[in-house]
Amino acid sequence: MKESKCKVFLLSGFLGSGKTTLLKHLLETHPEGERIAVLMNEFGKAGVDGDVVRKNGLEIIEISRGSIFCACAKGDFLRGLYTILKDYQPTILLVEASGVADTTDMKKDLSHGMLHDYYQMAGNICVIDAVHFEDWLDLFNAVIRQTEAATDLIINKTDLVSAEEADALEAHLRQLNPAARITRAAFGNVPWEIFRPAAEAEEKTEEIPEMAEWEKFIDDTLSNMTPHMAPPDNLASLSVFWEGDPEKFKEVLEKLPDDIVRSKGYFIDTDGRWKVFDIVGSGKPVYSAAAEDFSQPRNLAIFIRRKRARREIPGLFQDAGIKLLELRF
């Protein structure tokens, strides 16, 4: 008997909107009997979210060399889909897109060639930052493209805005995407049930091909498709691996340039425990304890900004007496 196709849920949303928080919640509450795999795509040369989300028994593939919707990483994306299919055979695949991705092509991609034989697009879930959405809408093209492409819009961080502000935002979102279902949430707390209607059309899969056949499919796809050559917004990413005084590092985070859009990472704090930090826009750093079993070889901080001033942020580290182990631009 043929297996059902793997259902794919795309999680989109601009930088810092709460995609990974939603992902963690979905993983902790996934329907019984489902086999879940995750493909995470980060903007930049190093990833944080996969390290934070990864747990025993959870299959995660990370792509951090560019957007999976761009020519630069399309081949990696297609190979990742084969690895997931061959090695893990999940019933549900959660794809967390880069925060700057143009996600309009995902449904078309999955209906193309061999992908259609194994994967079924089940939903495009866009996380909306209730605090920053209106400001970012006029600044970044990815915000409007992600919003318009979604089947579900999750207004996240509603605990940080008034009811009137949430109502106004929802009304605006209905103008931008009248067909999408809108749900309000705080801390990405959304039940699986809203993504799983009672009667779903099950599509059956084909036999999994050999790798050589899949590689030919990838070559043909890259030759004939015209994926986006770059993300829709011109942003720069810097990944800093460092060692030194965690209090000095916290001081650096208070002095970041005003064009920072997003910053995140992890480090060993003064108490010897791993901490995760998160900054959205010009906001203050938010620190949280990492999982008890979390461990990494080095501290990591990622900065995404609008300017390409490569020496500025490393200079802040050096001025604070923090040793730079590696920089990735």
Coordinates of C-alpha atoms in Angstrom, one line a residue:
M1 CA 0.0 0.0 0.0
K2 CA 1.3 3.4 -0.9
E3 CA 2.1 5.9 1.8
S4 CA 0.4 9.3 1.9
K5 CA 2.5 12.3 0.7
C6 CA 4.4 14.3 3.2
K7 CA 2.4 17.4 4.2
V8 CA 4.5 20.6 4.1
F9 CA 3.8 23.6 6.3
L10 CA 5.8 26.7 5.4
L11 CA 6.5 29.0 8.4
S12 CA 7.3 32.5 7.2
G13 CA 7.4 35.9 8.8
F14 CA 9.9 38.8 8.9
L15 CA 13.0 38.8 11.1
G16 CA 12.1 38.6 14.8
S17 CA 8.4 38.0 14.3
G18 CA 8.4 34.8 16.3
K19 CA 8.7 32.0 13.7
T20 CA 11.0 29.9 15.8
T21 CA 8.9 30.3 18.9
L22 CA 5.9 29.1 16.9
L23 CA 7.9 26.2 15.5
K24 CA 9.0 25.1 19.0
H25 CA 5.4 25.2 20.2
L26 CA 4.2 23.2 17.2
L27 CA 6.9 20.6 17.9
E28 CA 6.0 20.3 21.5
T29 CA 2.3 19.8 20.7
H30 CA 2.4 17.9 17.4
P31 CA -0.5 15.4 16.7
E32 CA 0.0 11.9 18.0
G33 CA 1.2 9.4 15.5
E34 CA 2.8 12.0 13.1
R35 CA 6.4 11.8 12.2
I36 CA 7.8 15.4 12.1
A37 CA 10.9 16.7 10.3
V38 CA 12.1 20.3 10.2
L39 CA 14.0 22.1 7.5
M40 CA 15.4 25.5 8.7
N41 CA 16.7 28.2 6.5
E42 CA 18.6 31.1 8.0
F43 CA 19.8 34.4 6.6
G44 CA 23.6 34.4 6.9
K45 CA 26.5 32.1 7.1
A46 CA 25.7 30.6 10.5
G47 CA 22.5 29.4 12.2
V48 CA 21.2 29.8 15.7
D49 CA 17.7 28.6 15.6
G50 CA 18.5 25.0 14.7
D51 CA 20.9 24.7 17.7
V52 CA 18.2 26.1 20.0
V53 CA 15.3 23.9 18.7
R54 CA 17.2 20.6 18.2
K55 CA 16.2 17.9 20.6
N56 CA 16.8 14.1 20.8
G57 CA 14.8 12.3 18.1
L58 CA 14.0 15.4 16.1
E59 CA 15.2 15.5 12.6
I60 CA 16.5 18.9 11.5
I61 CA 18.2 19.9 8.3
E62 CA 19.7 23.4 8.2
I63 CA 20.5 25.5 5.2
S64 CA 22.4 28.7 6.0
R65 CA 24.1 29.6 2.7
G66 CA 21.3 31.7 1.3
S67 CA 17.5 31.7 0.9
I68 CA 16.0 28.4 -0.3
F69 CA 13.9 30.5 -2.7
C70 CA 16.9 32.0 -4.4
A71 CA 19.2 30.5 -7.0
C72 CA 22.1 30.5 -4.5
A73 CA 20.5 27.7 -2.3
K74 CA 17.9 26.1 -4.5
G75 CA 20.1 23.0 -5.1
D76 CA 20.7 22.6 -1.3
F77 CA 17.0 22.9 -0.7
L78 CA 16.2 20.1 -3.2
R79 CA 18.9 17.8 -1.8
G80 CA 17.6 18.5 1.7
L81 CA 14.1 17.4 0.6
Y82 CA 15.6 14.2 -0.8
T83 CA 17.5 13.5 2.5
I84 CA 14.3 14.1 4.5
L85 CA 12.3 11.8 2.2
K86 CA 14.9 9.0 2.0
D87 CA 16.3 8.9 5.6
Y88 CA 13.4 10.2 7.8
Q89 CA 10.1 9.6 5.8
P90 CA 8.1 12.1 7.8
T91 CA 4.4 12.6 7.6
I92 CA 4.8 16.3 8.2
L93 CA 7.6 18.6 7.2
L94 CA 7.8 22.0 8.8
V95 CA 9.9 24.4 6.7
E96 CA 11.0 27.6 8.5
A97 CA 11.9 30.1 5.9
S98 CA 14.5 32.9 6.3
G99 CA 13.0 36.0 7.6
V100 CA 13.9 37.9 4.5
A101 CA 12.6 35.3 2.0
D102 CA 10.2 35.9 -0.8
T103 CA 7.9 32.9 -0.2
T104 CA 5.6 33.3 -3.1
D105 CA 7.1 30.4 -5.1
M106 CA 6.8 27.6 -2.5
K107 CA 3.5 26.1 -3.7
K108 CA 4.8 26.2 -7.3
D109 CA 8.1 24.6 -6.3
L110 CA 6.3 21.7 -4.6
S111 CA 4.1 21.1 -7.6
H112 CA 7.1 20.9 -9.9
G113 CA 8.3 17.5 -11.3
M114 CA 9.2 14.8 -8.8
L115 CA 8.5 17.0 -5.8
H116 CA 4.8 16.7 -6.6
D117 CA 5.1 12.9 -6.3
Y118 CA 6.2 13.0 -2.6
Y119 CA 5.2 16.4 -1.0
Q120 CA 1.9 18.0 -0.6
M121 CA 1.6 21.7 0.3
A122 CA -0.6 21.9 3.4
G123 CA -0.2 25.5 4.5
N124 CA 1.8 28.8 4.3
I125 CA 1.8 30.2 7.8
C126 CA 3.0 33.7 8.1
V127 CA 3.8 35.1 11.6
I128 CA 3.0 38.8 11.9
D129 CA 4.9 40.9 14.5
A130 CA 2.1 42.9 16.2
V131 CA 4.6 45.5 17.4
H132 CA 6.7 46.1 14.3
F133 CA 4.6 45.1 11.3
E134 CA 3.3 48.5 10.3
D135 CA 6.8 50.1 10.5
W136 CA 8.5 47.3 8.6
L137 CA 5.8 47.1 5.9
D138 CA 7.0 50.3 4.3
L139 CA 10.7 49.5 4.7
F140 CA 11.1 45.8 3.6
N141 CA 9.7 44.2 0.5
A142 CA 9.7 40.7 2.1
V143 CA 7.0 41.8 4.6
I144 CA 4.3 42.4 2.0
R145 CA 5.3 39.4 -0.1
Q146 CA 5.2 37.0 2.8
T147 CA 1.9 38.4 3.9
E148 CA 0.2 38.2 0.5
A149 CA 1.4 34.6 -0.1
A150 CA 0.1 33.2 3.2
T151 CA -2.9 30.9 3.8
D152 CA -2.7 31.7 7.5
L153 CA -1.7 34.9 9.3
I154 CA -0.7 34.6 12.9
I155 CA -0.7 38.0 14.7
N156 CA 2.0 37.3 17.3
K157 CA 3.0 39.3 20.4
T158 CA -0.5 40.4 21.0
D159 CA 0.4 40.7 24.7
L160 CA 2.6 43.7 23.8
V161 CA -0.1 45.8 22.0
S162 CA -3.6 47.0 23.0
A163 CA -6.8 45.4 21.8
E164 CA -7.5 48.5 19.6
E165 CA -4.0 48.2 18.0
A166 CA -4.6 44.5 17.4
D167 CA -8.0 45.2 15.8
A168 CA -6.5 47.8 13.5
L169 CA -3.7 45.5 12.5
E170 CA -6.1 42.7 11.7
A171 CA -8.3 45.0 9.6
H172 CA -5.2 46.0 7.6
L173 CA -4.1 42.4 7.1
R174 CA -7.6 41.6 5.8
Q175 CA -7.1 44.3 3.2
L176 CA -3.7 42.9 2.2
N177 CA -4.8 39.2 2.1
P178 CA -8.6 38.8 2.2
A179 CA -8.4 35.0 1.7
A180 CA -6.1 34.2 4.7
R181 CA -7.3 32.9 8.0
I182 CA -6.2 35.2 10.8
T183 CA -5.4 34.0 14.3
R184 CA -4.1 36.0 17.3
A185 CA -1.4 34.7 19.6
A186 CA 1.2 35.4 22.2
F187 CA 4.5 33.6 22.4
G188 CA 3.6 31.6 19.2
N189 CA 0.9 29.7 21.2
V190 CA -1.3 28.4 18.4
P191 CA -3.0 25.0 18.4
W192 CA -2.3 22.5 15.6
E193 CA -6.0 22.1 15.0
I194 CA -6.3 25.4 13.1
F195 CA -3.9 24.0 10.4
R196 CA -5.6 20.6 10.2
P197 CA -9.2 20.7 8.9
A198 CA -11.4 17.7 9.8
A199 CA -11.5 16.3 6.3
E200 CA -8.1 16.4 4.5
A201 CA -7.6 15.0 1.0
E202 CA -4.8 12.4 1.3
E203 CA -2.6 12.1 -1.7
K204 CA -0.5 9.0 -2.2
T205 CA 3.2 9.0 -2.8
E206 CA 5.4 7.2 -5.3
E207 CA 8.4 4.9 -4.7
I208 CA 11.4 6.9 -3.5
P209 CA 13.9 7.2 -6.4
E210 CA 17.7 6.6 -6.3
M211 CA 19.9 9.6 -5.6
A212 CA 21.2 9.6 -9.2
E213 CA 17.7 10.1 -10.5
W214 CA 17.0 12.9 -8.0
E215 CA 20.3 14.6 -8.9
K216 CA 19.3 14.6 -12.5
F217 CA 16.0 16.2 -11.5
I218 CA 17.9 18.9 -9.5
D219 CA 20.1 19.6 -12.6
D220 CA 17.1 19.8 -14.8
T221 CA 15.3 22.0 -12.3
L222 CA 18.1 24.5 -11.9
S223 CA 18.6 24.6 -15.7
N224 CA 15.0 25.4 -16.5
M225 CA 13.6 27.3 -13.5
T226 CA 14.1 31.0 -12.9
P227 CA 14.2 31.3 -9.1
H228 CA 14.8 34.6 -7.4
M229 CA 18.5 35.5 -7.7
A230 CA 18.5 37.3 -4.3
P231 CA 16.2 38.1 -1.4
P232 CA 13.9 41.1 -2.0
D233 CA 15.7 43.3 0.6
N234 CA 19.3 44.4 0.7
L235 CA 20.5 43.4 4.2
A236 CA 23.8 42.4 5.5
S237 CA 24.5 39.6 8.0
L238 CA 27.5 39.2 10.3
S239 CA 28.1 36.1 12.5
V240 CA 30.6 36.5 15.4
F241 CA 32.1 33.6 17.3
W242 CA 33.7 35.0 20.4
E243 CA 35.1 34.4 23.9
G244 CA 35.4 36.7 26.9
D245 CA 33.6 38.4 29.7
P246 CA 29.8 37.9 29.2
E247 CA 29.1 41.1 31.1
K248 CA 31.2 43.0 28.6
F249 CA 29.3 41.2 25.8
K250 CA 26.0 42.5 27.3
E251 CA 27.4 46.0 27.2
V252 CA 28.2 45.6 23.5
L253 CA 24.6 44.6 22.9
E254 CA 23.5 47.9 24.4
K255 CA 25.7 49.9 22.0
L256 CA 24.7 48.4 18.7
P257 CA 24.2 50.6 15.6
D258 CA 20.7 52.0 15.1
D259 CA 20.3 50.2 11.7
I260 CA 20.2 46.7 13.3
V261 CA 17.1 44.9 12.2
R262 CA 17.7 41.6 14.1
S263 CA 20.3 40.1 16.5
K264 CA 20.3 36.7 18.2
G265 CA 22.7 34.2 19.5
Y266 CA 23.9 32.2 22.6
F267 CA 26.7 32.4 25.1
I268 CA 27.9 31.1 28.5
D269 CA 26.9 33.6 31.1
T270 CA 28.7 34.4 34.4
D271 CA 26.8 31.6 36.2
G272 CA 28.4 29.1 33.8
R273 CA 25.1 28.3 32.0
W274 CA 24.1 28.8 28.4
K275 CA 21.9 31.8 27.7
V276 CA 20.0 32.8 24.5
F277 CA 19.7 36.4 23.6
D278 CA 17.3 38.0 21.2
I279 CA 17.0 41.6 19.8
V280 CA 14.3 42.9 17.4
G281 CA 14.9 46.3 15.8
S282 CA 16.1 48.9 18.2
G283 CA 14.7 47.0 21.2
K284 CA 16.5 46.0 24.3
P285 CA 18.1 42.5 24.5
V286 CA 16.0 39.7 25.9
Y287 CA 17.8 36.9 27.7
S288 CA 16.5 33.4 28.4
A289 CA 18.0 30.2 29.7
A290 CA 18.9 27.6 27.1
A291 CA 17.7 24.0 27.6
E292 CA 19.4 22.0 30.3
D293 CA 21.2 19.8 27.7
F294 CA 22.2 22.7 25.4
S295 CA 25.9 22.9 24.6
Q296 CA 27.9 24.4 21.8
P297 CA 31.7 24.7 21.2
R298 CA 31.7 28.5 21.0
N299 CA 29.6 31.6 21.8
L300 CA 27.8 33.0 18.8
A301 CA 26.2 36.3 18.0
I302 CA 24.4 37.1 14.7
F303 CA 23.7 40.6 13.5
I304 CA 21.4 41.5 10.6
R305 CA 21.5 45.2 9.5
R306 CA 20.8 47.6 6.7
K307 CA 24.3 49.0 6.3
R308 CA 27.4 47.1 5.1
A309 CA 29.9 48.5 7.6
R310 CA 32.0 45.4 8.2
R311 CA 34.4 46.9 10.8
E312 CA 31.9 48.6 13.0
I313 CA 30.5 45.8 15.1
P314 CA 33.8 43.8 15.4
G315 CA 35.3 47.1 16.6
L316 CA 32.7 47.2 19.5
F317 CA 33.8 43.7 20.5
Q318 CA 37.5 44.6 20.4
D319 CA 37.0 47.8 22.3
A320 CA 35.3 45.8 25.1
G321 CA 38.3 43.4 25.3
I322 CA 36.4 40.5 23.8
K323 CA 38.3 38.0 21.7
L324 CA 37.0 37.4 18.2
L325 CA 37.4 33.8 17.2
E326 CA 35.8 33.9 13.8
L327 CA 33.8 36.3 11.6
R328 CA 31.4 35.3 8.9
F329 CA 30.0 37.9 6.5

